[in-house]
Short mmCIF file of C-alpha atoms in Angstrom, two decimals:
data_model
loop_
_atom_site.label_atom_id
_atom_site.label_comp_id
_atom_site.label_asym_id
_atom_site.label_seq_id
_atom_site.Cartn_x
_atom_site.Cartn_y
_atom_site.Cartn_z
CA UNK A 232 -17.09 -4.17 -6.85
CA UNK A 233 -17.69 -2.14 -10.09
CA UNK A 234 -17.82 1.53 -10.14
CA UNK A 235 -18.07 4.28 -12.92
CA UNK A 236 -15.33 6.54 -11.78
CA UNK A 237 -13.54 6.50 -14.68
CA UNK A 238 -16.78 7.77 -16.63
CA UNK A 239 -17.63 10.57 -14.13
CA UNK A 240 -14.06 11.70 -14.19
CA UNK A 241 -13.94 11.47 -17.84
CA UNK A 242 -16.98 13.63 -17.74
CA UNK A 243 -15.67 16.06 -15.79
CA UNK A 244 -12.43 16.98 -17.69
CA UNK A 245 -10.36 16.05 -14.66
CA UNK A 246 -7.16 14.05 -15.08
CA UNK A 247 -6.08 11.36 -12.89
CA UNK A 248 -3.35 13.10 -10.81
CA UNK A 249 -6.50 16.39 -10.67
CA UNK A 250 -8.59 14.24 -9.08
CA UNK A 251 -5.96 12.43 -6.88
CA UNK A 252 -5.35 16.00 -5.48
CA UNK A 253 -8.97 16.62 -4.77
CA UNK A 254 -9.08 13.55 -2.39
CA UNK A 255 -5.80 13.47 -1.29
CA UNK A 256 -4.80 10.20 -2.71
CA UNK A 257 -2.22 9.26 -4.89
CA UNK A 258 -2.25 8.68 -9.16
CA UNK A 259 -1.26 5.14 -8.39
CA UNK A 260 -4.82 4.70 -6.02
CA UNK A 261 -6.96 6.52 -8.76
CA UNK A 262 -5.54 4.07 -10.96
CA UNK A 263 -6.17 1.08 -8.80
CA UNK A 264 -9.81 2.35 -8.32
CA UNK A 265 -10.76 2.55 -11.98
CA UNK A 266 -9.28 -0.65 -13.10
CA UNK A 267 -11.31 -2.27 -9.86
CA UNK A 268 -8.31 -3.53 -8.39
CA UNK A 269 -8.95 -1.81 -5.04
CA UNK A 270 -12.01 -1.05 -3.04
CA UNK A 271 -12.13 1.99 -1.13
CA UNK A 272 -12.51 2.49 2.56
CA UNK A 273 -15.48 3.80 3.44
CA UNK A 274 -14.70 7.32 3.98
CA UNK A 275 -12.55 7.66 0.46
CA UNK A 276 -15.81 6.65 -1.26
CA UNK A 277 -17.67 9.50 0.66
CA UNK A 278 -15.05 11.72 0.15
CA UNK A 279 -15.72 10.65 -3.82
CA UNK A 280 -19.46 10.49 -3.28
CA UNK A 281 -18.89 14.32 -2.56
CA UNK A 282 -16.46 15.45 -5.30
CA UNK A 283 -18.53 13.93 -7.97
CA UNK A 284 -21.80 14.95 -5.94
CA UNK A 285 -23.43 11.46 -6.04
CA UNK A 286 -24.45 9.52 -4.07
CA UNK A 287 -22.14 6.22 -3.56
CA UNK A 288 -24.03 3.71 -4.70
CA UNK A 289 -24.37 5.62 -7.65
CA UNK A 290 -20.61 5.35 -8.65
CA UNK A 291 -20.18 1.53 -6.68
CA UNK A 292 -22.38 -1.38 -7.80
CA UNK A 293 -21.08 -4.86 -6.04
CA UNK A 294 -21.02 -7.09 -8.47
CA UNK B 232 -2.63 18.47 4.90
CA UNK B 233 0.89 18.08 3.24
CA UNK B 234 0.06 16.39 -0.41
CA UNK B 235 1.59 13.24 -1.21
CA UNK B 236 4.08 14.23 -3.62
CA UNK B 237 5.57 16.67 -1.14
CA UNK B 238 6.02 13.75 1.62
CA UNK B 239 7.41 11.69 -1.18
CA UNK B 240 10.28 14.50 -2.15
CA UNK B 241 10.91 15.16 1.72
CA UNK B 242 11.26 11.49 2.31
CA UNK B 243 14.28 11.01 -0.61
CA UNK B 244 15.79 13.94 1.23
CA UNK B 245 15.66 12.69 4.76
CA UNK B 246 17.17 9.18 3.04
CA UNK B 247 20.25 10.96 1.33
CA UNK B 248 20.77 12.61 4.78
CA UNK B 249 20.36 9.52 6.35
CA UNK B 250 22.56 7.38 4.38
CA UNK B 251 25.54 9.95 4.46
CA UNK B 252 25.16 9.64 8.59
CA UNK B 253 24.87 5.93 8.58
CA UNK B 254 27.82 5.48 6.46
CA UNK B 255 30.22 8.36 8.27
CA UNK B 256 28.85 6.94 11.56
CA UNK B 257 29.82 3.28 10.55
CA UNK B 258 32.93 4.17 9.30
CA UNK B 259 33.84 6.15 12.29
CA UNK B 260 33.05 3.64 14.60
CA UNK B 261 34.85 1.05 12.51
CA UNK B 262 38.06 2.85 12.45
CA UNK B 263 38.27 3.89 16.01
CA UNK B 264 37.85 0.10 16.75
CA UNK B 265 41.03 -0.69 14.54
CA UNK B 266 42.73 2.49 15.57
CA UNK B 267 42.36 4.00 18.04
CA UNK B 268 43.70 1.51 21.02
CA UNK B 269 40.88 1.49 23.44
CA UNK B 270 40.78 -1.57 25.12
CA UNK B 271 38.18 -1.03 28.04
CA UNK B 272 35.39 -3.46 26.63
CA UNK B 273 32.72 -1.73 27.61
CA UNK B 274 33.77 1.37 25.94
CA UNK B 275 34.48 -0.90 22.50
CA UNK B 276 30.75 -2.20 23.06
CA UNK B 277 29.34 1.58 22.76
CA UNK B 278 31.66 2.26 20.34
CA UNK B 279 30.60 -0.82 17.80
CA UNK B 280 27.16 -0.27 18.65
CA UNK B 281 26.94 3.80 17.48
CA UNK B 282 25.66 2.39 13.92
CA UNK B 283 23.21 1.73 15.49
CA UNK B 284 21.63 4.86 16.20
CA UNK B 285 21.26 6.00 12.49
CA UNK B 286 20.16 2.66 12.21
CA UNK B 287 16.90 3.88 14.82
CA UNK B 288 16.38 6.51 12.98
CA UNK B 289 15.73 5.48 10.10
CA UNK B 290 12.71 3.42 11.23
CA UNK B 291 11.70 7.01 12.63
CA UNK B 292 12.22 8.40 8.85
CA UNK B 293 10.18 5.18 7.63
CA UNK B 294 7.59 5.23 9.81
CA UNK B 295 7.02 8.80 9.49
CA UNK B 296 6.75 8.16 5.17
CA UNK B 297 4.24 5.44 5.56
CA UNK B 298 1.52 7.36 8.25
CA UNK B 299 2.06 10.66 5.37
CA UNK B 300 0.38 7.53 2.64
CA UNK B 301 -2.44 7.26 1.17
CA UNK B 302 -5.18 3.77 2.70
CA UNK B 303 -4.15 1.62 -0.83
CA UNK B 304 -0.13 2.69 -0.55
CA UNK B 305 -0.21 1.84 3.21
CA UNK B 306 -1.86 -1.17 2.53
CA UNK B 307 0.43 -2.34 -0.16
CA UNK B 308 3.10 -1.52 2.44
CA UNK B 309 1.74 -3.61 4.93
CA UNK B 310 1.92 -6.79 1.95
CA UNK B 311 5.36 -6.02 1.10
CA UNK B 312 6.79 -5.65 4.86
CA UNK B 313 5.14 -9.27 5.53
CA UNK B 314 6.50 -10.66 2.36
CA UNK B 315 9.51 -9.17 3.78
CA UNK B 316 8.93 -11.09 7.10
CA UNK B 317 7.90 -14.44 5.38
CA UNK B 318 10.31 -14.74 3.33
CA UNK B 319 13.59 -13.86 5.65
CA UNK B 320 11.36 -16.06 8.23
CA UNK B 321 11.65 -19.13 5.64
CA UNK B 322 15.39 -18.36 4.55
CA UNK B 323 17.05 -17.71 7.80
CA UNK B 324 15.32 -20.81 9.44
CA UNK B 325 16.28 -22.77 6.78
CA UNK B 326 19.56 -21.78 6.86
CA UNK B 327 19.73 -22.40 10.35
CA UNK B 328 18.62 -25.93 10.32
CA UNK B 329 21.14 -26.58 7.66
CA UNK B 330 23.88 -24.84 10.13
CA UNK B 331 22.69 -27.85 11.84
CA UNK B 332 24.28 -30.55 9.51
CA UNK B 333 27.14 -28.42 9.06
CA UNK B 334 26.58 -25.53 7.18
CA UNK B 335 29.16 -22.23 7.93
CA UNK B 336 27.86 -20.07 10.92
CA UNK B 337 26.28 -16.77 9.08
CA UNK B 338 26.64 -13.67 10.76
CA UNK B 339 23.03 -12.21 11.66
CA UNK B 340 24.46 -8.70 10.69
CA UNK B 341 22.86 -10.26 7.33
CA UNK B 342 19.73 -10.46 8.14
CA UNK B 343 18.58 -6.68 8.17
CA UNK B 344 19.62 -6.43 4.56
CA UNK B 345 17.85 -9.67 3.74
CA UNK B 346 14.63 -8.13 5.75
CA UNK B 347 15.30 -4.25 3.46
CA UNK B 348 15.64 -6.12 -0.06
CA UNK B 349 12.79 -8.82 0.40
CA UNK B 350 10.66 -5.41 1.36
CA UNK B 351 11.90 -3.77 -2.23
CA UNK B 352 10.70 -7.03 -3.64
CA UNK B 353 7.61 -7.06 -1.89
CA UNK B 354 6.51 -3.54 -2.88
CA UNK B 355 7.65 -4.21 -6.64
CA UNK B 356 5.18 -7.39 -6.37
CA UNK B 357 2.15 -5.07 -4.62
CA UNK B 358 2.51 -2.41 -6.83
CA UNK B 359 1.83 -5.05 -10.11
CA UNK B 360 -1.11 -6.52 -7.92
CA UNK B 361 -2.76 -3.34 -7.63
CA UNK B 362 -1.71 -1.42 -11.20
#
């Protein structure tokens, strides 16, 4: 699955460890998620539907 | 909620206390064994087996560190402890067939260690999966 979090954080200003805090995840799973190496669960992508306020399939395209 | 880097600061802490116990516990045991002339063999049973209460509580401490995660660290737990599994799975049954045709009896005490390092590996080898 593809996703443009690293572009909305970017956008933003919000580092990775900033935005790690808002969702109560660690640098290390930010990481994962930009570089596509790890999907989220359902409710971390709401929880980053709502902190970016999109909607999710606005930030995740599977492909 | 307690953020992660806090759990990950009380966790070293509860370790170093841990590991000062487990070693002052062992020891004591240990020497009282040697030393101290008891010779009731149930009492030298509890005695030898008191390591084994640190030992409990650190899967307490451990258990504890892995529900404070986050879903990708758990899960990258959950690969490393079955690498863990696998792989002292494969060695100790290999080593036990080859006890078999002769081989030197190896004392299981090993095989908790094996179980802890393959885990270290494990995690190394999830966290390069996922980076």
């Amino acid at each position: 699955m593809k996703n443009s979090l690293k572009e909305l954080r970017t956008e933003a200003g919000w580092s990775q460890v900033a935005l790690g805090e808002k969702l109560g995840v660690s640098r290390q799973t930010i990481i994962a998620l930009e570089n596509g190496k790890y999907d989220p669960s359902l409710k971390l992508a709401f929880s980053l539907a709502k902190v970016f306020e999109r909607r999710i399939e606005d930030i995740f395209t599977n492909e | 909620m307690e953020s992660i880097c806090e759990s990950n600061k009380q966790y070293r802490r509860q370790m170093l206390i841990w590991a000062v116990t487990y070693c002052v516990v062992t020891y004591a045991s240990v020497y009282t064994l040697k030393n101290a002339g008891i010779e009731h063999f149930g009492l030298r049973t509890l005695i030898a087996l008191t390591p084994m209460l640190p030992i409990a509580w650190v899967g307490v401490i451990i258990m504890r560190f892995i529900r404070s995660l986050d879903e990708l660290q758990q899960k990258m737990q959950f690969e490393a402890v079955v690498f863990s599994a696998v792989m002292t799975g494969l060695l100790t049954g290999a080593y036990g067939f080859m006890e078999g045709v002769g081989y030197p009896k190896l004392d299981t005490i090993w095989i908790l260690p094996m179980l802890m390092i393959f885990w270290v590996i494990g995690q190394a080898l999830a966290r390069r999966r996922y980076k």
